[in-house]
XYZ file of C-alpha atoms in Angstrom:
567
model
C 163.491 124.302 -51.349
C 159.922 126.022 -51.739
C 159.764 124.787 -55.023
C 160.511 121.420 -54.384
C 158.121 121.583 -51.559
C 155.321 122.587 -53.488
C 156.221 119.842 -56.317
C 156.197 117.339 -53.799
C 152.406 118.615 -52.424
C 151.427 118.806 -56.555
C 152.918 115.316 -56.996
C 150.926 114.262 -53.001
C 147.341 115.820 -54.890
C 147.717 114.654 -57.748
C 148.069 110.821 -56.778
C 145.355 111.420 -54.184
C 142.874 112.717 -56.757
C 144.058 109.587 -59.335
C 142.953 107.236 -56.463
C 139.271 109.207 -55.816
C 136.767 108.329 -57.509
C 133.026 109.932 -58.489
C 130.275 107.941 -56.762
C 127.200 108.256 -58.392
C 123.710 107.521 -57.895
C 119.800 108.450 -58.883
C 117.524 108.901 -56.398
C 113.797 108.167 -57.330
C 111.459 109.034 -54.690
C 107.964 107.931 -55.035
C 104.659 106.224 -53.090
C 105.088 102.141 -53.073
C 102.413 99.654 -51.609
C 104.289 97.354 -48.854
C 102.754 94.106 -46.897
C 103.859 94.950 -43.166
C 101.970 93.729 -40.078
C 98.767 91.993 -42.015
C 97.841 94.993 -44.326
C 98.679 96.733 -47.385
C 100.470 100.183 -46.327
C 101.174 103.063 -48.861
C 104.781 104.881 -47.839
C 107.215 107.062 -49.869
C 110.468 105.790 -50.612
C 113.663 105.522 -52.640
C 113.878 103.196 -55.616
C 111.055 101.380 -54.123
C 113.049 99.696 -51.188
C 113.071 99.926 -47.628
C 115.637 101.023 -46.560
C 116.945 102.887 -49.358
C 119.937 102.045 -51.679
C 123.096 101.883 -49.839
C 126.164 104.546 -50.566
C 129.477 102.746 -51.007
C 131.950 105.387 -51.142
C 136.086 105.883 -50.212
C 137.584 108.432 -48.073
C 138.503 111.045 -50.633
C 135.590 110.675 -53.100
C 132.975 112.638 -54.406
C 128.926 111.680 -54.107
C 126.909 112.789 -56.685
C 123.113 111.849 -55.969
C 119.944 112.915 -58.466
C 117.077 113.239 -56.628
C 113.757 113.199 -58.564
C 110.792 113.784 -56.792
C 108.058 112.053 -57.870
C 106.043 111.405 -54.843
C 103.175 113.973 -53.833
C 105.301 115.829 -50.931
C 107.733 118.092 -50.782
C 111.079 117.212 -49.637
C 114.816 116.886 -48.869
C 117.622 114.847 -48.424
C 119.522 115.252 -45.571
C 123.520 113.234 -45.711
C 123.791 112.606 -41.765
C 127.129 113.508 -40.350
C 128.941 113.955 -43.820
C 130.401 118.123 -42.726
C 129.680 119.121 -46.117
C 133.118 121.257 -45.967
C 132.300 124.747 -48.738
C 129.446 122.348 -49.815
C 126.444 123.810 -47.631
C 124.098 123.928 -50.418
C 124.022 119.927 -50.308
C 123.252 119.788 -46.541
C 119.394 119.239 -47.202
C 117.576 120.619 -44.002
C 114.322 122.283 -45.634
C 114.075 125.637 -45.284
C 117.704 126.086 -43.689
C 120.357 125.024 -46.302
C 117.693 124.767 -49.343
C 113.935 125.020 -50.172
C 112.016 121.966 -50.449
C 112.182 119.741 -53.694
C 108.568 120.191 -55.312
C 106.615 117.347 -55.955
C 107.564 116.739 -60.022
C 111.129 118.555 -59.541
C 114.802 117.432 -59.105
C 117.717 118.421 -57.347
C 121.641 117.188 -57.915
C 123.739 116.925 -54.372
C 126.861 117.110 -54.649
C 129.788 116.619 -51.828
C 133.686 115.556 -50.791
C 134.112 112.391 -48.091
C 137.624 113.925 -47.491
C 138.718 113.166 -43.903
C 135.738 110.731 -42.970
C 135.689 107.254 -42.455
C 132.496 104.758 -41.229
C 129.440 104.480 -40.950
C 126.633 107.491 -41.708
C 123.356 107.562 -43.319
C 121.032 109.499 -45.101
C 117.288 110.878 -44.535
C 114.458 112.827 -45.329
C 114.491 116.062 -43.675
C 111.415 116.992 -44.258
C 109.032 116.147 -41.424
C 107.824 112.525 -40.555
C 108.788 111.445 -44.290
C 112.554 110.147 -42.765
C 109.992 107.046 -41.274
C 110.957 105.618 -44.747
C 112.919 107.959 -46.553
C 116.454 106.740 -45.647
C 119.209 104.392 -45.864
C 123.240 103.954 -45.092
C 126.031 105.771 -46.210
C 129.600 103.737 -45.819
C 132.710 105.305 -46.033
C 135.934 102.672 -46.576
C 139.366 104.045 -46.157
C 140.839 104.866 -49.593
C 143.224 102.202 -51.397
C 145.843 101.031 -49.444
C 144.659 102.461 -46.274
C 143.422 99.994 -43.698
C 141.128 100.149 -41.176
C 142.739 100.755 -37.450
C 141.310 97.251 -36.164
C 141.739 93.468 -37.574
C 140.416 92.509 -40.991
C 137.002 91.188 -41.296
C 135.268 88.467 -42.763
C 132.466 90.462 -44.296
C 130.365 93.469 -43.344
C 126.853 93.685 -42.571
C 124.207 96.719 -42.185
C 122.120 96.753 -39.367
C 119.590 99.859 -39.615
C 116.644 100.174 -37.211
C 113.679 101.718 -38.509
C 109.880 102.691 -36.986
C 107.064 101.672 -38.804
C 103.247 102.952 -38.326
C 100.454 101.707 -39.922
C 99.222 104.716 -41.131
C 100.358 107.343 -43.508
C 103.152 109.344 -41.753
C 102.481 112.421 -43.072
C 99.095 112.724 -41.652
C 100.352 111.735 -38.324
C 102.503 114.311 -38.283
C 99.902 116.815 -39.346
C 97.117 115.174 -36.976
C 100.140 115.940 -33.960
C 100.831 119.324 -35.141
C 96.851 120.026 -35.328
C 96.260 119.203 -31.685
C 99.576 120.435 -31.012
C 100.057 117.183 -28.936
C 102.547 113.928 -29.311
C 102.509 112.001 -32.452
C 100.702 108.096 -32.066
C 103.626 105.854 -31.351
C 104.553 103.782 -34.220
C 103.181 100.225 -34.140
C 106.431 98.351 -34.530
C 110.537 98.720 -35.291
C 112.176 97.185 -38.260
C 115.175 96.118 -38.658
C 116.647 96.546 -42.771
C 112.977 97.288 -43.302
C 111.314 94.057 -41.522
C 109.481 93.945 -38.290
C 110.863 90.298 -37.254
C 108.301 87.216 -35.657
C 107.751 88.932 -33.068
C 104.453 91.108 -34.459
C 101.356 90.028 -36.497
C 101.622 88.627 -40.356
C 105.295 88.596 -39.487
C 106.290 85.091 -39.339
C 108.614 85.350 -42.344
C 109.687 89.447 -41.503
C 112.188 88.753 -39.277
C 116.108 89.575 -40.449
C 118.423 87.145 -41.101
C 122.180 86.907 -41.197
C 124.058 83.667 -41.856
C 127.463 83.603 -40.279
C 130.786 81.308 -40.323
C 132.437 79.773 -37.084
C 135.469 81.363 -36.080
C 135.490 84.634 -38.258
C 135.168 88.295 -37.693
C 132.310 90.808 -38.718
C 131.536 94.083 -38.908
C 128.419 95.043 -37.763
C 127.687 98.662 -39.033
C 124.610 99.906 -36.709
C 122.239 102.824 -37.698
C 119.503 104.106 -35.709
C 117.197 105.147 -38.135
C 114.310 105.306 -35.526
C 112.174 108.622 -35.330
C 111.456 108.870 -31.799
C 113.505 106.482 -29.810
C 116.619 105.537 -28.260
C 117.504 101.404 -28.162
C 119.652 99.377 -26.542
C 121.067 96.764 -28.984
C 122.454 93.020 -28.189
C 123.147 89.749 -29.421
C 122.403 86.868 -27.305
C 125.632 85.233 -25.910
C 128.185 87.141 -27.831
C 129.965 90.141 -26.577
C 130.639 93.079 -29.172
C 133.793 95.513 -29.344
C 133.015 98.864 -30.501
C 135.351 99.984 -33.014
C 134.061 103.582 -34.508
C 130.955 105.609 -33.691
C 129.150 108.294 -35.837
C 131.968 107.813 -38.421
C 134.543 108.524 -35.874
C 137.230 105.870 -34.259
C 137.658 105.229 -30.984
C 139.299 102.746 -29.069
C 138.813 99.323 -28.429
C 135.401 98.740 -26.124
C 134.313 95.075 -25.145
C 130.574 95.516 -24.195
C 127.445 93.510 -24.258
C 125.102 95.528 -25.046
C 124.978 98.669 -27.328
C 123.000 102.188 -26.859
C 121.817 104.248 -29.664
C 120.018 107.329 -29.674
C 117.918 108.485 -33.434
C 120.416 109.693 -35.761
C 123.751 107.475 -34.307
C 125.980 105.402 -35.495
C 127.647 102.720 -34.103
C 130.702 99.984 -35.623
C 130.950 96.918 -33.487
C 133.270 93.617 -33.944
C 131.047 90.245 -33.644
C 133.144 87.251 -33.270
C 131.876 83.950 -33.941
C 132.849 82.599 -31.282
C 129.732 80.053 -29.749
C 128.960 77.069 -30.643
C 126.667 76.401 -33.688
C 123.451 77.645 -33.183
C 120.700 80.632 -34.111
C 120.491 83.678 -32.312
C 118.822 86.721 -31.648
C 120.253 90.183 -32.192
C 117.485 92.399 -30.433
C 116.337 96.115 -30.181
C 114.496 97.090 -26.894
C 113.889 100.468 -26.130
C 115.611 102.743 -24.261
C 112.918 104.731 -22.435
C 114.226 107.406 -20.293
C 111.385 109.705 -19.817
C 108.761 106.932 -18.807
C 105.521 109.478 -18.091
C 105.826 110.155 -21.851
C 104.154 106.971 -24.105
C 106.104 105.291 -26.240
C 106.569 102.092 -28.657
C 107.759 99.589 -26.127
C 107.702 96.777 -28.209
C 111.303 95.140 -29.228
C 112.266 93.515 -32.626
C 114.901 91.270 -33.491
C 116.957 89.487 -36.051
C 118.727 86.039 -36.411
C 122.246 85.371 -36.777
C 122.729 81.782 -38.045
C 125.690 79.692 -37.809
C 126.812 77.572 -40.598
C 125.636 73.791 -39.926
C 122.676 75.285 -37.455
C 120.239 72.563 -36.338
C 118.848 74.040 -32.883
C 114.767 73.977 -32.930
C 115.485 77.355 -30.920
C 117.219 80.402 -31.227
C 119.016 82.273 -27.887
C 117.567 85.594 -26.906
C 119.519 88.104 -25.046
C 118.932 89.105 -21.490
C 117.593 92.423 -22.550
C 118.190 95.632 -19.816
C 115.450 97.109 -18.221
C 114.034 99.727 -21.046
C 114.371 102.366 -17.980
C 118.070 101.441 -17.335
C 119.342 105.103 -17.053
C 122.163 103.400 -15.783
C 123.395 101.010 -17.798
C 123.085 103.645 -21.030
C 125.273 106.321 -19.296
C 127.708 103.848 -18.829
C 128.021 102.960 -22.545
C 127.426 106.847 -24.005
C 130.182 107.854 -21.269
C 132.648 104.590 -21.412
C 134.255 105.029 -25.163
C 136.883 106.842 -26.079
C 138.439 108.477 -29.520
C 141.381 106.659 -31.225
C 143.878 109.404 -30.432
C 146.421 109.459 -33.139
C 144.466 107.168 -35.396
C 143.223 108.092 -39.223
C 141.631 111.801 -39.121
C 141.795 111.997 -35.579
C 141.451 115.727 -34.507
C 142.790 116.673 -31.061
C 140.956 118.657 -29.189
C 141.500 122.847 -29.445
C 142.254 124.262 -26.440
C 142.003 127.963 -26.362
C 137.894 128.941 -26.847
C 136.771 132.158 -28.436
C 133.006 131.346 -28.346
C 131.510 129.974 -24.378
C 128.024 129.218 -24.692
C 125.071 127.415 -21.982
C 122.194 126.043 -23.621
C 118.941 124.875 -22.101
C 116.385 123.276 -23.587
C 113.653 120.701 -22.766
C 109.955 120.644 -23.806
C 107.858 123.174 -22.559
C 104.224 124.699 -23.369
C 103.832 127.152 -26.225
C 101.692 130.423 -26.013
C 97.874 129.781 -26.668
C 96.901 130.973 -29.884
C 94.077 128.739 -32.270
C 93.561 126.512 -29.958
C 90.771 125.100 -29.119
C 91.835 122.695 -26.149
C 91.630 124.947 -23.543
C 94.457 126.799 -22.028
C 95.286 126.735 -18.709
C 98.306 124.729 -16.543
C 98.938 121.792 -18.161
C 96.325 121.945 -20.646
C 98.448 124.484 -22.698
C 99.791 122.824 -26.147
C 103.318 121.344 -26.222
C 106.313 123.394 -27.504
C 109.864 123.481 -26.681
C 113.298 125.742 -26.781
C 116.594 126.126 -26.628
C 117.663 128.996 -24.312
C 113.484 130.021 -23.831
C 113.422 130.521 -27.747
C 111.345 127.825 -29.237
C 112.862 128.032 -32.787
C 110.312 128.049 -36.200
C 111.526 127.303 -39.575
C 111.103 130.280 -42.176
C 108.828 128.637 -44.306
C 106.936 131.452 -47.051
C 110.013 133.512 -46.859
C 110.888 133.135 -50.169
C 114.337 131.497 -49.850
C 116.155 129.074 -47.358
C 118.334 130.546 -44.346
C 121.530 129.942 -46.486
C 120.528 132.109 -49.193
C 119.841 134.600 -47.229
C 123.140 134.550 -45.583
C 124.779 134.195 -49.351
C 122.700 137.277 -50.261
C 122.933 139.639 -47.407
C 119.843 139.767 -47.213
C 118.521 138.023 -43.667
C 115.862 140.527 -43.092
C 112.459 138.692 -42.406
C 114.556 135.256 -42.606
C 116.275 135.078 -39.669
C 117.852 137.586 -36.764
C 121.469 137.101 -35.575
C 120.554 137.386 -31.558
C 120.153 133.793 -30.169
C 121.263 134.337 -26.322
C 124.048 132.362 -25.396
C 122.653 131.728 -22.123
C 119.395 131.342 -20.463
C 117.635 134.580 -19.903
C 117.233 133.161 -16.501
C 118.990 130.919 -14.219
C 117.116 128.459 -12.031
C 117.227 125.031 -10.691
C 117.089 123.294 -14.096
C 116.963 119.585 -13.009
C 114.114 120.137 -10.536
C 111.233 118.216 -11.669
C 108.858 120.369 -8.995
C 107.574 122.717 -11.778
C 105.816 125.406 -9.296
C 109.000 126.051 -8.419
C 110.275 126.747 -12.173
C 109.455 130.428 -13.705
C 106.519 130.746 -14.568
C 107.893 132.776 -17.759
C 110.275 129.976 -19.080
C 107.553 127.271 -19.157
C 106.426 128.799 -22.003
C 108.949 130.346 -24.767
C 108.615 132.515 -27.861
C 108.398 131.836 -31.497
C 111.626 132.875 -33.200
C 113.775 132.468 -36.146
C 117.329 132.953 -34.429
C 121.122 132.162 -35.216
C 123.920 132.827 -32.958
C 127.045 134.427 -35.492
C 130.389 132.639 -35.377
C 133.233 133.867 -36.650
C 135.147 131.879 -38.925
C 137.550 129.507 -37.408
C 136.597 130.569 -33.572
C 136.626 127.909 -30.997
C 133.213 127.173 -29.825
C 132.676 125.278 -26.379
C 128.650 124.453 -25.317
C 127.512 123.663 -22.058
C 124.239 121.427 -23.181
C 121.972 121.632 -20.345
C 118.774 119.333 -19.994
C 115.593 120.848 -18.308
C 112.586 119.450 -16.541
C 109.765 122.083 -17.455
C 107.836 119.228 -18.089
C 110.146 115.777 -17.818
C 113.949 115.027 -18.023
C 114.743 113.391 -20.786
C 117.627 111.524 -22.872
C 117.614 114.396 -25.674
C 119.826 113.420 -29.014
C 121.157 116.594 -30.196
C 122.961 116.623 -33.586
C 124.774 119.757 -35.083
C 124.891 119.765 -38.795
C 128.241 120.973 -40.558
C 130.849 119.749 -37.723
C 131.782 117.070 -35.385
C 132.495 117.869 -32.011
C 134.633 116.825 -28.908
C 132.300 115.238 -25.999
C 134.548 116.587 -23.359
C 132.581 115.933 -20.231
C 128.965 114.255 -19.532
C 126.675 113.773 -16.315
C 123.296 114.423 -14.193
C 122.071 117.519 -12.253
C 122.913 120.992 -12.903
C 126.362 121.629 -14.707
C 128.503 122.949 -12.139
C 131.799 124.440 -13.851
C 133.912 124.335 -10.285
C 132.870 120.566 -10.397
C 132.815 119.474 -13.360
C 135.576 121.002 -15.279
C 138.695 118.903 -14.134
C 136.863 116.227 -15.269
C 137.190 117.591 -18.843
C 139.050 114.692 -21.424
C 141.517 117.108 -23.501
C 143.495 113.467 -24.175
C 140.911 110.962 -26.545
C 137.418 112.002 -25.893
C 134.632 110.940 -28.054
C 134.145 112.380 -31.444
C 130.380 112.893 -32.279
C 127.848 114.513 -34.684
C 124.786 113.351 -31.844
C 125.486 113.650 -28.590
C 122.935 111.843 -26.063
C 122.496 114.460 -23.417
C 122.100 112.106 -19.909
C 117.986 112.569 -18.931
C 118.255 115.012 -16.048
C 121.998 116.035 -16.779
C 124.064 118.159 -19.273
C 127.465 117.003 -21.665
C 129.825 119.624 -22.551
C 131.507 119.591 -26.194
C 133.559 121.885 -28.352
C 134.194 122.287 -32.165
C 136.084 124.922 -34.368
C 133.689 126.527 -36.412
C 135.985 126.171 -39.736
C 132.400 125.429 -41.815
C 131.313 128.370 -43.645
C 127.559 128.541 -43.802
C 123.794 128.475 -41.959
C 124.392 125.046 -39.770
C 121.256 123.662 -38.192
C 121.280 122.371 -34.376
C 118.524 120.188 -33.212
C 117.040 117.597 -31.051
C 116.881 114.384 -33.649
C 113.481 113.049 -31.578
C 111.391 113.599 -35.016
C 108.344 115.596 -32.683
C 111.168 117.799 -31.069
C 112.177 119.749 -34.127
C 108.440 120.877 -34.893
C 108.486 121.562 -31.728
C 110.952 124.287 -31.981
C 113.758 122.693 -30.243
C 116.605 124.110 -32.446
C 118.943 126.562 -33.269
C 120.869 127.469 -36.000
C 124.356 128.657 -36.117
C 125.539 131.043 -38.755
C 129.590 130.779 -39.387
C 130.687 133.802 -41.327
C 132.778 132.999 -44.676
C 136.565 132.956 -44.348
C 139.367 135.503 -45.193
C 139.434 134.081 -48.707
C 136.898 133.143 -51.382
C 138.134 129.915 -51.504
C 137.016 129.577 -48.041
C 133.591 131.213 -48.143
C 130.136 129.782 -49.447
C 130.606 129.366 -53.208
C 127.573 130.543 -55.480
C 124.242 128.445 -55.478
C 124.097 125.725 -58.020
C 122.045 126.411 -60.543
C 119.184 123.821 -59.880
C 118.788 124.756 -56.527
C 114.931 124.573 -55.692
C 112.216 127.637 -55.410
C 110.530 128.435 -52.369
C-alpha cells in the first residue's frame, strides 16, 4: 500500500511539474526622459515604460527575472506578496534579505508561485525609487483549473501610481535632511498617465474600451507611495472577487478602498447603457492635519457604439470618510474551502501587542531646534524606531545564514509596549513623555519554526491617528478581528472570525483603532514588517522577524546564490 501510495504522489508531481512552466524575463533598469504635466521629467525605470513590464505567470511556475542595473542608484526589487517559500534570498528588501544592486551590476531572482493565485506586483525597495520602479505581477490558475467566479470577457490592469515633478530621489534625501515629510507628489497616474484632469494632460487620461453585456476583470494595484484611495466607476457597481492574491467571497460594492501596497480583483459588468465613463481615484485621507496630494485622477471606460459629448463621473466619498473605508476593509470575507484556502490555526505559541505610530526622534545634527514639537519626526513599533543595517557588511539574512548577527541585528524586539497607556488619546500631555520619542535599533523578534504567531496591531496617537498599511513580507495572514479605540481582549475577542476571515499580506490598521491577525511562521528566514506609507519605513516604523530554519535541511535557508550582491 505505501508503495503504491508513494507511486501515486510520484505520478501527482510529476504531471504537476509537466504542466509548470519557467517564466522568464530581463529586467533593465535605467534613467528615461518622460512628458508628464507640461515638462520633460527624468525618472528611473524598467525597460523604459511606466509601469513596468507585466508578469504573466501560472500557479505552479517558476519566475526567473535578470535585473541589470544600469541606472545611477542602488537598488532592489521587491515581488509584493509572492511568500518566497525556502526562496528568501529573492525577497529584495535592501539591506534585510540582500545588499543593494550597484549601479553597473546584476542580480538573477529566482522563485515558486506554488499555492498563489491573483493579483500582486512588484517594486523598488529601495527608498522613493518604487515612485516608478514597479509594475503587476498576475498569477492564473494552472491548466485546467478555473477561477472560483464566472468566466470573463477579458482582463484589464488598473495600477495607481504618484508622480512628482521632481527627481524622487532627492526628495527623499531633501525629507530625510530636514528630517521632516516628503513634498506631496503633484499628481496620481493611473497605468502611468495622469488623466485630463491636470495640466498638458488633455490626451493622459486612461482609456478602456468595453462591450455591452460582458464581464471583466478589473485587477487593481495601489502602487501609490503615500496614500490610501477610494476607487469607483460612475454608475456601475463592482463585486470583489480576490484581494492581495487571496479569494474571498462574493462582495457587491460601489466603491473600492485601497491602501499602498494592496490588491484588489473586482467584477465590472457592462451593464448601462452606451456611454463613457469615469473610473476615479480620490484619496482616502484619514489623518487630515498631515498634508497630502488631494487631487483625484481618473480613467474612461468606453462602450462600444459611444456617442455621448460627456462622460459620467462618480459621486466620489468624502476623502475623510473614515466610515465608509472601515466598512469595505472590514465587510469581505475569505472563500473558505476555495483554491489554497488556509483555515485559520487555532492553538498560538507566539502572543504579541504592537504599537506603533509616528513619534519624534532624539535630537542629534539638527539644526531646527529641539524642543516640543519642534523635535524631528521618527516613528516605532513597540518604542523601538527600527534602522536598517546599512555599512554592516552584509544584509540581515546573511547574517542569520552565517551565525554571525553580531553588529547586524539583536534578537530582543519586546513583544509588548514597554509601557501601557491610553494609546488612542490624541491629548499628548497626557502620553509619556518617554514614548514620544523612541530609540534607534536594529531588532528582530525570534520565531520558532512552524509556531503560531497571533499580533495585536495597535495604532497610536503620539502625534495623529492614522490609517497605517502594514505589510509582513514572507507570509499571509488571517485578519481575525478589526476596530477603533484601545484593543480590549474581554471585548473584542468573541468577535474573532475563526470561520472565512480575510486573507492579507497588508492589513489597513482602522486610524485610531487596532486589527488582530495570525500566521504560522512555516517561512524560514529574516522577514521584514513595515508600514508601506513610503516616509514611514525611513522613519523607522518596522520590525523584522527572524523564523529559525526547520528540523530538516530541506526546510531551512538554502546557501546564497552565487551572484548575490556586495555590501
Amino acid at each position: 500500500m505505501k508503495r503504491f501510495v508513494f507511486w501515486v504522489f510520484a505520478l501527482l508531481l510529476a504531471s504537476s511539474l509537466a504542466r509548470a512552466a519557467i517564466v522568464e524575463h530581463t529586467f533593465n533598469v535605467e534613467d528615461i526622459s518622460i512628458q508628464r504635466l507640461c515638462r520633460q521629467q527624468v525618472i528611473t525605470a524598467v525597460n523604459g515604460t511606466l509601469p513596468g513590464p507585466t508578469i504573466n505567470a501560472r500557479e505552479g511556475d517558476t519566475v526567473v527575472v535578470h535585473v541589470f542595473n544600469k541606472s545611477p542608484y542602488n537598488l532592489t526589487i521587491h515581488w509584493h506578496g509572492i511568500l518566497q517559500f525556502l526562496t528568501p534570498w529573492s525577497d529584495g528588501p535592501e539591506f534585510v534579505t540582500q545588499c543593494p544592486i550597484h549601479s553597473g551590476s546584476s542580480y538573477t531572482y529566482k522563485f515558486n508561485l506554488t499555492g498563489q493565485e491573483g493579483t500582486l506586483w512588484w517594486h523598488a525597495h529601495s527608498s522613493f525609487l518604487r515612485a516608478t520602479v514597479y509594475g503587476a505581477l498576475f498569477i492564473r490558475p494552472r491548466q485546467g483549473h478555473s477561477y472560483p467566479f464566472p468566466k470573463v470577457y477579458q482582463e484589464v490592469p488598473i495600477l495607481l501610481g504618484e508622480w512628482w515633478n521632481a527627481n524622487v530621489v532627492e526628495v527623499e534625501h531633501n525629507a530625510t535632511e530636514s528630517q521632516d515629510a516628503p513634498i506631496p507628489s503633484d499628481a496620481y497616474t493611473i497605468n502611468g498617465l495622469p488623466s485630463d484632469l491636470y495640466n498638458c494632460s488633455k490626451d493622459g487620461t486612461y482609456k478602456v474600451k468595453v462591450k455591452q453585456g460582458k464581464t471583466y476583470l478589473l485587477r487593481v494595484i495601489n502602487a501609490a507611495l503615500n496614500t490610501q484611495h477610494f476607487f469607483q466607476v460612475a454608475n456601475h457597481t463592482l463585486t470583489v472577487v480576490a484581494i492581495d492574491a487571496a479569494y474571498t467571497n462574493h462582495y457587491d460594492t460601489d466603491v473600492l478602498v485601497l491602501a499602498p501596497g494592496q490588491t484588489v480583483d473586482v467584477l465590472l459588468r457592462t451593464n448601462q447603457r452606451v456611454g463613457s465613463y469615469y473610473m476615479a481615484f480620490s484619496p482616502y485621507h484619514s489623518a487630515p492635519q498631515i498634508t497630502i496630494n488631494a487631487n483625484i485622477t481618473r480613467g474612461l471606460i468606453i462602450y462600444d457604439g459611444d456617442r455621448s459629448a460627456k462622460p459620467v463621473m462618480p459621486d466620489l466619498p468624502a476623502q475623510t470618510d473614515t466610515e465608509k473605508a472601515h466598512r469595505f476593509y472590514t465587510n469581505m470575507t475569505g472563500l473558505a474551502g476555495g483554491p489554497h484556502w488556509v483555515p485559520v490555526p487555532r492553538h498560538v505559541d507566539e502572543h504579541m501587542f504592537i504599537t506603533f505610530g509616528i513619534g519624534f526622534t532624539e535630537c542629534t545634527n539638527f539644526s531646527g531646534g529641539c524642543t516640543g514639537s519642534t523635535r524631528p519626526l521618527s516613528a516605532n513599533m513597540n518604542n523601538e524606531s527600527f534602522v536598517l543595517p546599512r555599512g554592516r557588511g552584509v544584509s540581515m539574512l546573511e547574517a542569520f545564514y552565517g551565525n554571525n548577527v553580531d553588529g547586524v541585528y539583536t534578537r530582543d524586539f519586546p513583544n509588548r509596549p514597554p509601557v501601557e497607556f491610553d494609546y488612542t488619546n490624541e491629548n499628548i500631555n497626557e502620553m509619556p513623555f518617554g514614548f514620544r520619542i523612541a530609540p534607534k535599533s536594529t531588532k528582530v523578534k525570534t520565531l520558532k519554526f512552524n509556531s503560531t504567531v497571533e499580533i495585536v496591531l495597535q495604532n497610536t496617537a503620539i502625534i495623529t491617528t492614522e490609517n497605517h498599511p502594514m505589510h509582513i513580507h514572507g507570509f499571509n495572514f488571517h485578519v481575525l478581528a478589526q476596530g477603533f479605540g484601545n484593543y480590549n481582549a474581554t471585548r473584542d475577542e468573541p468577535k474573532f472570525n475563526f470561520l472565512n476571515p480575510q486573507i492579507r499580506n497588508t492589513i489597513s490598521v482602522p486610524v485610531g483603532g487596532w486589527s488582530v491577525i495570525r500566521f504560522q511562521a512555516n517561512n524560514p528566514g529574516v522577514w521584514l514588517v513595515h508600514c508601506h506609507l513610503e516616509t514611514h519605513l525611513p522613519w523607522g516604523l518596522a520590525m523584522a522577524f527572524e523564523v529559525e530554519n526547520g528540523p530538516t535541511p530541506s526546510l531551512s535557508v538554502p546557501a546564497p546564490p552565487a551572484d548575490l550582491p556586495k555590501c
